Amino acid sequence: MASWLFGVLIPTIHLLGILSAVQALMSSRTSQGAIAWIISLVTVPYLAVPAYWVFGRPRFYGYVSARGERDSVLRRVLARYRNLVEPYLAGAKEADVLAVEKLAMMPLTSGNRAELLVDGEATFESLFAGIDRAEQYVLVQFFIVRDDALGHELKQRLKNAVARDVRVYFLYDEIGCHKLPERYLRDLRGAGVAVSAFHSSRGVRHRFQLNFRNHRKILVVDGREGWVGGFNVGVEYLGQNPSMAIGAIPICAWRAPACSASRKPSGRTGTGRRVRWPA
């Protein structure tokens, strides 16, 4: 009985490995990932097949659906506010620029100001000054927020903004912020900040998709100023933690109308509320 079982089970596992390898070849996001999965699925299918079906999510079904919904909303919003950005349109005619506009679903605009920040101190000084200037709303989105001196400074600036009757929306990543204590988020919510988490698609299987994260670091103030780049919120980005010192990571500060593109990932801020977009 045992020999018959193994005689059926082993070929079945190898067949599943080959079929899974074919699917990995046809649907993996990168060539490196496809090669790695194919080699493991063919050579060690006993371990690789279960791992592939748990961790090797082959397609972006949820992302495609979400992108389609977002694009539909974005088209309606752009049509509604087209007259506001008309004076800033660059009117580019080059084929490559027109292709980028079509892909981004955002027109090329003129009249922008940009500042490149590569020093941690200067970066967060600029970010915090922007929050302090806010009059209507602040959209905050980071992959990592730490419960350290810099994280507390961010929290206090956001709380101060709420005290000025500024609407504040805080989006964090569940994996990137796995060490962030609940009391930090509870303190923000208690002050009136709208707090939301970015998490994987629903379902037990999708909980293992740790590579599908939201790594954006974005701050938008009143639709007129925006910051986007590579800094997370932690003292290591200021060089104050020698064991975790981070090298120079650029971040770009934008002034309207270009910063409208930075607002797109926030959509309706996750609360069902719309934010006014002046430029």
mmCIF file of C-alpha atoms in Angstrom:
data_model
loop_
_atom_site.group_PDB
_atom_site.id
_atom_site.type_symbol
_atom_site.label_atom_id
_atom_site.label_comp_id
_atom_site.label_asym_id
_atom_site.label_seq_id
_atom_site.Cartn_x
_atom_site.Cartn_y
_atom_site.Cartn_z
ATOM 1 C CA MET A 1 0.000 0.000 0.000
ATOM 2 C CA ALA A 2 2.771 2.409 0.987
ATOM 3 C CA SER A 3 4.764 1.680 -2.174
ATOM 4 C CA TRP A 4 1.660 2.246 -4.327
ATOM 5 C CA LEU A 5 0.936 5.521 -2.508
ATOM 6 C CA PHE A 6 4.460 6.805 -3.045
ATOM 7 C CA GLY A 7 4.344 5.607 -6.622
ATOM 8 C CA VAL A 8 1.380 7.925 -7.235
ATOM 9 C CA LEU A 9 2.263 10.768 -4.862
ATOM 10 C CA ILE A 10 5.822 11.421 -6.055
ATOM 11 C CA PRO A 11 4.965 11.713 -9.781
ATOM 12 C CA THR A 12 1.963 13.887 -8.885
ATOM 13 C CA ILE A 13 4.133 16.294 -6.895
ATOM 14 C CA HIS A 14 6.668 16.495 -9.741
ATOM 15 C CA LEU A 15 3.845 17.101 -12.215
ATOM 16 C CA LEU A 16 2.510 19.895 -10.025
ATOM 17 C CA GLY A 17 6.020 21.324 -9.881
ATOM 18 C CA ILE A 18 6.279 21.362 -13.682
ATOM 19 C CA LEU A 19 2.823 22.922 -14.102
ATOM 20 C CA SER A 20 3.615 25.530 -11.467
ATOM 21 C CA ALA A 21 6.926 26.277 -13.181
ATOM 22 C CA VAL A 22 5.081 26.903 -16.439
ATOM 23 C CA GLN A 23 2.723 29.289 -14.672
ATOM 24 C CA ALA A 24 5.676 31.055 -13.005
ATOM 25 C CA LEU A 25 7.303 31.443 -16.421
ATOM 26 C CA MET A 26 4.161 32.999 -17.890
ATOM 27 C CA SER A 27 3.134 35.252 -15.040
ATOM 28 C CA SER A 28 6.061 36.159 -12.743
ATOM 29 C CA ARG A 29 6.628 39.876 -12.373
ATOM 30 C CA THR A 30 10.387 39.723 -13.013
ATOM 31 C CA SER A 31 12.741 37.459 -14.965
ATOM 32 C CA GLN A 32 14.806 36.877 -11.814
ATOM 33 C CA GLY A 33 11.739 35.724 -9.914
ATOM 34 C CA ALA A 34 10.653 33.473 -12.769
ATOM 35 C CA ILE A 35 14.080 31.784 -12.965
ATOM 36 C CA ALA A 36 14.240 31.267 -9.184
ATOM 37 C CA TRP A 37 10.761 29.738 -9.032
ATOM 38 C CA ILE A 38 11.291 27.508 -12.087
ATOM 39 C CA ILE A 39 14.551 26.048 -10.770
ATOM 40 C CA SER A 40 13.103 25.350 -7.307
ATOM 41 C CA LEU A 41 9.786 23.997 -8.590
ATOM 42 C CA VAL A 42 11.489 21.550 -10.940
ATOM 43 C CA THR A 43 14.334 20.425 -8.650
ATOM 44 C CA VAL A 44 12.710 20.419 -5.193
ATOM 45 C CA PRO A 45 8.937 20.412 -5.804
ATOM 46 C CA TYR A 46 8.225 18.883 -2.379
ATOM 47 C CA LEU A 47 9.160 22.202 -0.735
ATOM 48 C CA ALA A 48 8.753 24.633 -3.605
ATOM 49 C CA VAL A 49 5.170 23.794 -4.671
ATOM 50 C CA PRO A 50 3.574 24.651 -1.289
ATOM 51 C CA ALA A 51 5.803 27.732 -0.997
ATOM 52 C CA TYR A 52 4.877 28.904 -4.486
ATOM 53 C CA TRP A 53 1.139 28.654 -3.902
ATOM 54 C CA VAL A 54 1.435 30.501 -0.589
ATOM 55 C CA PHE A 55 4.057 33.167 -1.364
ATOM 56 C CA GLY A 56 4.297 33.272 -5.148
ATOM 57 C CA ARG A 57 1.132 35.169 -5.958
ATOM 58 C CA PRO A 58 1.310 35.188 -9.747
ATOM 59 C CA ARG A 59 -0.970 38.036 -10.758
ATOM 60 C CA PHE A 60 -2.120 41.431 -9.585
ATOM 61 C CA TYR A 61 -5.853 40.700 -9.595
ATOM 62 C CA GLY A 62 -6.587 42.978 -6.661
ATOM 63 C CA TYR A 63 -4.249 45.667 -7.956
ATOM 64 C CA VAL A 64 -5.722 45.606 -11.446
ATOM 65 C CA SER A 65 -9.235 45.950 -10.055
ATOM 66 C CA ALA A 66 -8.228 48.749 -7.673
ATOM 67 C CA ARG A 67 -6.311 50.560 -10.418
ATOM 68 C CA GLY A 68 -9.339 50.367 -12.717
ATOM 69 C CA GLU A 69 -11.616 51.817 -10.058
ATOM 70 C CA ARG A 70 -9.104 54.548 -9.202
ATOM 71 C CA ASP A 71 -8.599 55.504 -12.848
ATOM 72 C CA SER A 72 -12.347 55.818 -13.325
ATOM 73 C CA VAL A 73 -12.617 58.154 -10.332
ATOM 74 C CA LEU A 74 -9.516 60.076 -11.420
ATOM 75 C CA ARG A 75 -10.930 60.718 -14.884
ATOM 76 C CA ARG A 76 -14.073 62.214 -13.376
ATOM 77 C CA VAL A 77 -12.093 64.379 -10.961
ATOM 78 C CA LEU A 78 -9.768 65.653 -13.699
ATOM 79 C CA ALA A 79 -12.727 66.516 -15.900
ATOM 80 C CA ARG A 80 -14.338 68.454 -13.056
ATOM 81 C CA TYR A 81 -11.239 70.519 -12.253
ATOM 82 C CA ARG A 82 -9.798 70.794 -15.739
ATOM 83 C CA ASN A 83 -10.572 74.504 -15.900
ATOM 84 C CA LEU A 84 -8.490 75.129 -12.766
ATOM 85 C CA VAL A 85 -5.314 73.704 -14.283
ATOM 86 C CA GLU A 86 -5.810 75.089 -17.777
ATOM 87 C CA PRO A 87 -3.573 78.138 -17.116
ATOM 88 C CA TYR A 88 -0.737 75.817 -16.050
ATOM 89 C CA LEU A 89 -0.837 73.305 -18.914
ATOM 90 C CA ALA A 90 2.496 73.106 -20.726
ATOM 91 C CA GLY A 91 0.902 72.185 -24.052
ATOM 92 C CA ALA A 92 3.624 69.686 -24.911
ATOM 93 C CA LYS A 93 3.571 68.246 -28.448
ATOM 94 C CA GLU A 94 6.447 65.746 -28.253
ATOM 95 C CA ALA A 95 5.349 62.129 -28.702
ATOM 96 C CA ASP A 96 7.282 60.850 -25.684
ATOM 97 C CA VAL A 97 5.801 63.523 -23.392
ATOM 98 C CA LEU A 98 2.299 62.812 -24.665
ATOM 99 C CA ALA A 99 2.866 59.099 -23.980
ATOM 100 C CA VAL A 100 3.892 59.856 -20.388
ATOM 101 C CA GLU A 101 0.823 62.058 -19.915
ATOM 102 C CA LYS A 102 -1.397 59.252 -21.172
ATOM 103 C CA LEU A 103 0.200 56.674 -18.886
ATOM 104 C CA ALA A 104 0.112 58.945 -15.829
ATOM 105 C CA MET A 105 -3.340 60.309 -16.657
ATOM 106 C CA MET A 106 -2.002 63.688 -15.569
ATOM 107 C CA PRO A 107 -1.134 66.595 -17.869
ATOM 108 C CA LEU A 108 2.314 68.184 -17.944
ATOM 109 C CA THR A 109 2.140 71.530 -16.177
ATOM 110 C CA SER A 110 4.327 74.613 -15.950
ATOM 111 C CA GLY A 111 4.803 77.082 -13.119
ATOM 112 C CA ASN A 112 6.155 74.479 -10.677
ATOM 113 C CA ARG A 113 8.921 74.879 -8.147
ATOM 114 C CA ALA A 114 11.000 71.932 -6.944
ATOM 115 C CA GLU A 115 13.645 71.604 -4.250
ATOM 116 C CA LEU A 116 15.856 68.536 -3.854
ATOM 117 C CA LEU A 117 16.561 67.614 -0.226
ATOM 118 C CA VAL A 118 19.238 65.015 0.572
ATOM 119 C CA ASP A 119 20.004 65.784 4.217
ATOM 120 C CA GLY A 120 17.788 64.277 6.882
ATOM 121 C CA GLU A 121 17.714 67.347 9.096
ATOM 122 C CA ALA A 122 16.827 69.649 6.212
ATOM 123 C CA THR A 123 14.227 67.193 4.918
ATOM 124 C CA PHE A 124 12.238 66.911 8.113
ATOM 125 C CA GLU A 125 12.624 70.607 8.867
ATOM 126 C CA SER A 126 10.961 71.240 5.500
ATOM 127 C CA LEU A 127 8.278 68.581 6.112
ATOM 128 C CA PHE A 128 7.388 69.891 9.543
ATOM 129 C CA ALA A 129 7.343 73.502 8.343
ATOM 130 C CA GLY A 130 4.898 72.437 5.633
ATOM 131 C CA ILE A 131 2.611 70.808 8.199
ATOM 132 C CA ASP A 132 2.744 73.958 10.318
ATOM 133 C CA ARG A 133 1.672 76.037 7.294
ATOM 134 C CA ALA A 134 -1.367 73.859 6.601
ATOM 135 C CA GLU A 135 -4.697 75.676 6.588
ATOM 136 C CA GLN A 136 -7.119 73.083 5.190
ATOM 137 C CA TYR A 137 -5.769 69.534 5.171
ATOM 138 C CA VAL A 138 -2.660 67.374 5.453
ATOM 139 C CA LEU A 139 -2.227 63.968 3.774
ATOM 140 C CA VAL A 140 0.538 61.869 5.355
ATOM 141 C CA GLN A 141 1.742 58.525 4.012
ATOM 142 C CA PHE A 142 4.876 56.624 5.119
ATOM 143 C CA PHE A 143 6.032 53.021 4.896
ATOM 144 C CA ILE A 144 7.874 53.121 8.240
ATOM 145 C CA VAL A 145 7.021 55.314 11.215
ATOM 146 C CA ARG A 146 8.995 54.675 14.391
ATOM 147 C CA ASP A 147 8.031 55.368 17.976
ATOM 148 C CA ASP A 148 11.132 57.486 18.579
ATOM 149 C CA ALA A 149 11.947 61.189 18.940
ATOM 150 C CA LEU A 150 11.292 61.913 15.250
ATOM 151 C CA GLY A 151 8.069 59.901 15.246
ATOM 152 C CA HIS A 152 6.862 61.783 18.323
ATOM 153 C CA GLU A 153 7.715 65.092 16.650
ATOM 154 C CA LEU A 154 5.628 64.119 13.622
ATOM 155 C CA LYS A 155 2.751 63.092 15.856
ATOM 156 C CA GLN A 156 2.854 66.369 17.764
ATOM 157 C CA ARG A 157 2.917 68.445 14.549
ATOM 158 C CA LEU A 158 -0.112 66.568 13.261
ATOM 159 C CA LYS A 159 -1.951 67.030 16.543
ATOM 160 C CA ASN A 160 -1.143 70.744 16.462
ATOM 161 C CA ALA A 161 -2.563 70.925 12.933
ATOM 162 C CA VAL A 162 -5.816 69.300 14.081
ATOM 163 C CA ALA A 163 -5.991 71.836 16.918
ATOM 164 C CA ARG A 164 -5.969 74.556 14.221
ATOM 165 C CA ASP A 165 -9.030 72.907 12.607
ATOM 166 C CA VAL A 166 -6.896 71.376 9.837
ATOM 167 C CA ARG A 167 -8.074 67.973 8.600
ATOM 168 C CA VAL A 168 -5.279 65.407 8.909
ATOM 169 C CA TYR A 169 -5.222 61.980 7.218
ATOM 170 C CA PHE A 170 -2.523 59.497 8.234
ATOM 171 C CA LEU A 171 -1.885 56.352 6.150
ATOM 172 C CA TYR A 172 0.678 53.780 7.315
ATOM 173 C CA ASP A 173 1.764 50.319 6.175
ATOM 174 C CA GLU A 174 0.936 47.431 8.500
ATOM 175 C CA ILE A 175 4.180 45.584 7.785
ATOM 176 C CA GLY A 176 6.511 48.582 7.677
ATOM 177 C CA CYS A 177 5.004 49.860 10.939
ATOM 178 C CA HIS A 178 4.713 46.489 12.690
ATOM 179 C CA LYS A 179 6.780 47.834 15.604
ATOM 180 C CA LEU A 180 4.700 50.990 15.943
ATOM 181 C CA PRO A 181 2.740 50.608 19.207
ATOM 182 C CA GLU A 182 -1.019 50.893 19.190
ATOM 183 C CA ARG A 183 -0.823 53.743 21.691
ATOM 184 C CA TYR A 184 0.834 55.899 18.999
ATOM 185 C CA LEU A 185 -2.090 55.388 16.638
ATOM 186 C CA ARG A 186 -4.598 55.681 19.467
ATOM 187 C CA ASP A 187 -3.090 59.027 20.433
ATOM 188 C CA LEU A 188 -3.463 60.290 16.852
ATOM 189 C CA ARG A 189 -7.062 59.111 16.621
ATOM 190 C CA GLY A 190 -7.840 60.643 19.994
ATOM 191 C CA ALA A 191 -6.575 64.007 18.728
ATOM 192 C CA GLY A 192 -8.854 63.822 15.682
ATOM 193 C CA VAL A 193 -6.487 62.468 13.039
ATOM 194 C CA ALA A 194 -8.092 60.099 10.504
ATOM 195 C CA VAL A 195 -5.818 57.034 10.683
ATOM 196 C CA SER A 196 -5.908 54.208 8.125
ATOM 197 C CA ALA A 197 -3.654 51.218 7.442
ATOM 198 C CA PHE A 198 -2.476 49.837 4.125
ATOM 199 C CA HIS A 199 -2.829 46.048 4.232
ATOM 200 C CA SER A 200 -2.858 43.123 1.832
ATOM 201 C CA SER A 201 -5.949 41.842 0.053
ATOM 202 C CA ARG A 202 -8.507 40.040 2.111
ATOM 203 C CA GLY A 203 -8.167 36.336 2.738
ATOM 204 C CA VAL A 204 -5.764 34.137 4.669
ATOM 205 C CA ARG A 205 -3.574 33.357 1.654
ATOM 206 C CA HIS A 206 -2.976 37.007 0.811
ATOM 207 C CA ARG A 207 -1.712 37.736 4.318
ATOM 208 C CA PHE A 208 1.567 36.135 3.250
ATOM 209 C CA GLN A 209 2.121 38.572 0.374
ATOM 210 C CA LEU A 210 4.677 40.595 2.302
ATOM 211 C CA ASN A 211 6.270 41.889 -0.903
ATOM 212 C CA PHE A 212 3.062 43.658 -1.963
ATOM 213 C CA ARG A 213 3.480 46.675 0.263
ATOM 214 C CA ASN A 214 2.931 50.393 -0.001
ATOM 215 C CA HIS A 215 6.425 51.898 0.136
ATOM 216 C CA ARG A 216 5.365 55.450 -0.697
ATOM 217 C CA LYS A 217 6.584 58.343 1.442
ATOM 218 C CA ILE A 218 4.364 61.317 0.682
ATOM 219 C CA LEU A 219 3.168 64.476 2.371
ATOM 220 C CA VAL A 220 0.628 66.821 0.744
ATOM 221 C CA VAL A 221 -0.445 70.123 2.297
ATOM 222 C CA ASP A 222 -3.555 71.960 1.088
ATOM 223 C CA GLY A 223 -3.037 70.654 -2.458
ATOM 224 C CA ARG A 224 -0.366 73.321 -2.959
ATOM 225 C CA GLU A 225 2.762 71.710 -1.534
ATOM 226 C CA GLY A 226 3.985 68.145 -1.721
ATOM 227 C CA TRP A 227 6.979 66.086 -0.624
ATOM 228 C CA VAL A 228 7.841 62.698 -2.132
ATOM 229 C CA GLY A 229 10.999 60.610 -1.837
ATOM 230 C CA GLY A 230 12.814 57.940 0.130
ATOM 231 C CA PHE A 231 12.864 59.062 3.770
ATOM 232 C CA ASN A 232 10.858 57.171 6.364
ATOM 233 C CA VAL A 233 10.168 58.519 9.834
ATOM 234 C CA GLY A 234 12.918 57.371 12.200
ATOM 235 C CA VAL A 235 15.983 58.899 13.844
ATOM 236 C CA GLU A 236 18.230 56.656 11.727
ATOM 237 C CA TYR A 237 17.290 58.912 8.807
ATOM 238 C CA LEU A 238 18.836 61.759 10.766
ATOM 239 C CA GLY A 239 22.047 59.797 11.399
ATOM 240 C CA GLN A 240 21.292 59.568 15.124
ATOM 241 C CA ASN A 241 21.338 55.762 15.279
ATOM 242 C CA PRO A 242 24.891 54.602 14.346
ATOM 243 C CA SER A 243 23.851 50.935 14.154
ATOM 244 C CA MET A 244 21.213 51.780 11.552
ATOM 245 C CA ALA A 245 22.710 54.805 9.802
ATOM 246 C CA ILE A 246 20.991 55.530 6.501
ATOM 247 C CA GLY A 247 22.874 57.141 3.637
ATOM 248 C CA ALA A 248 21.690 60.155 1.689
ATOM 249 C CA ILE A 249 18.236 59.474 0.233
ATOM 250 C CA PRO A 250 16.797 62.286 -1.861
ATOM 251 C CA ILE A 251 13.349 63.682 -1.331
ATOM 252 C CA CYS A 252 11.744 66.307 -3.543
ATOM 253 C CA ALA A 253 9.615 69.192 -2.324
ATOM 254 C CA TRP A 254 7.097 70.412 -4.912
ATOM 255 C CA ARG A 255 4.978 73.500 -5.135
ATOM 256 C CA ALA A 256 1.652 73.467 -7.020
ATOM 257 C CA PRO A 257 0.431 72.565 -9.513
ATOM 258 C CA ALA A 258 2.810 69.594 -9.904
ATOM 259 C CA CYS A 259 2.131 68.282 -6.400
ATOM 260 C CA SER A 260 -1.354 67.211 -7.500
ATOM 261 C CA ALA A 261 0.234 63.935 -8.634
ATOM 262 C CA SER A 262 1.392 63.284 -5.053
ATOM 263 C CA ARG A 263 -2.187 63.377 -3.839
ATOM 264 C CA LYS A 264 -3.401 60.617 -6.186
ATOM 265 C CA PRO A 265 -2.419 57.622 -3.998
ATOM 266 C CA SER A 266 -4.498 59.021 -1.134
ATOM 267 C CA GLY A 267 -7.651 59.042 -3.255
ATOM 268 C CA ARG A 268 -10.518 59.883 -0.992
ATOM 269 C CA THR A 269 -8.223 59.545 2.070
ATOM 270 C CA GLY A 270 -9.788 56.223 3.089
ATOM 271 C CA THR A 271 -12.515 57.946 5.090
ATOM 272 C CA GLY A 272 -15.087 58.544 2.381
ATOM 273 C CA ARG A 273 -14.432 62.270 2.608
ATOM 274 C CA ARG A 274 -13.303 64.395 -0.285
ATOM 275 C CA VAL A 275 -10.525 66.939 0.041
ATOM 276 C CA ARG A 276 -10.597 70.272 -1.726
ATOM 277 C CA TRP A 277 -8.004 70.560 -4.473
ATOM 278 C CA PRO A 278 -7.312 74.234 -5.232
ATOM 279 C CA ALA A 279 -4.669 73.852 -7.918
#
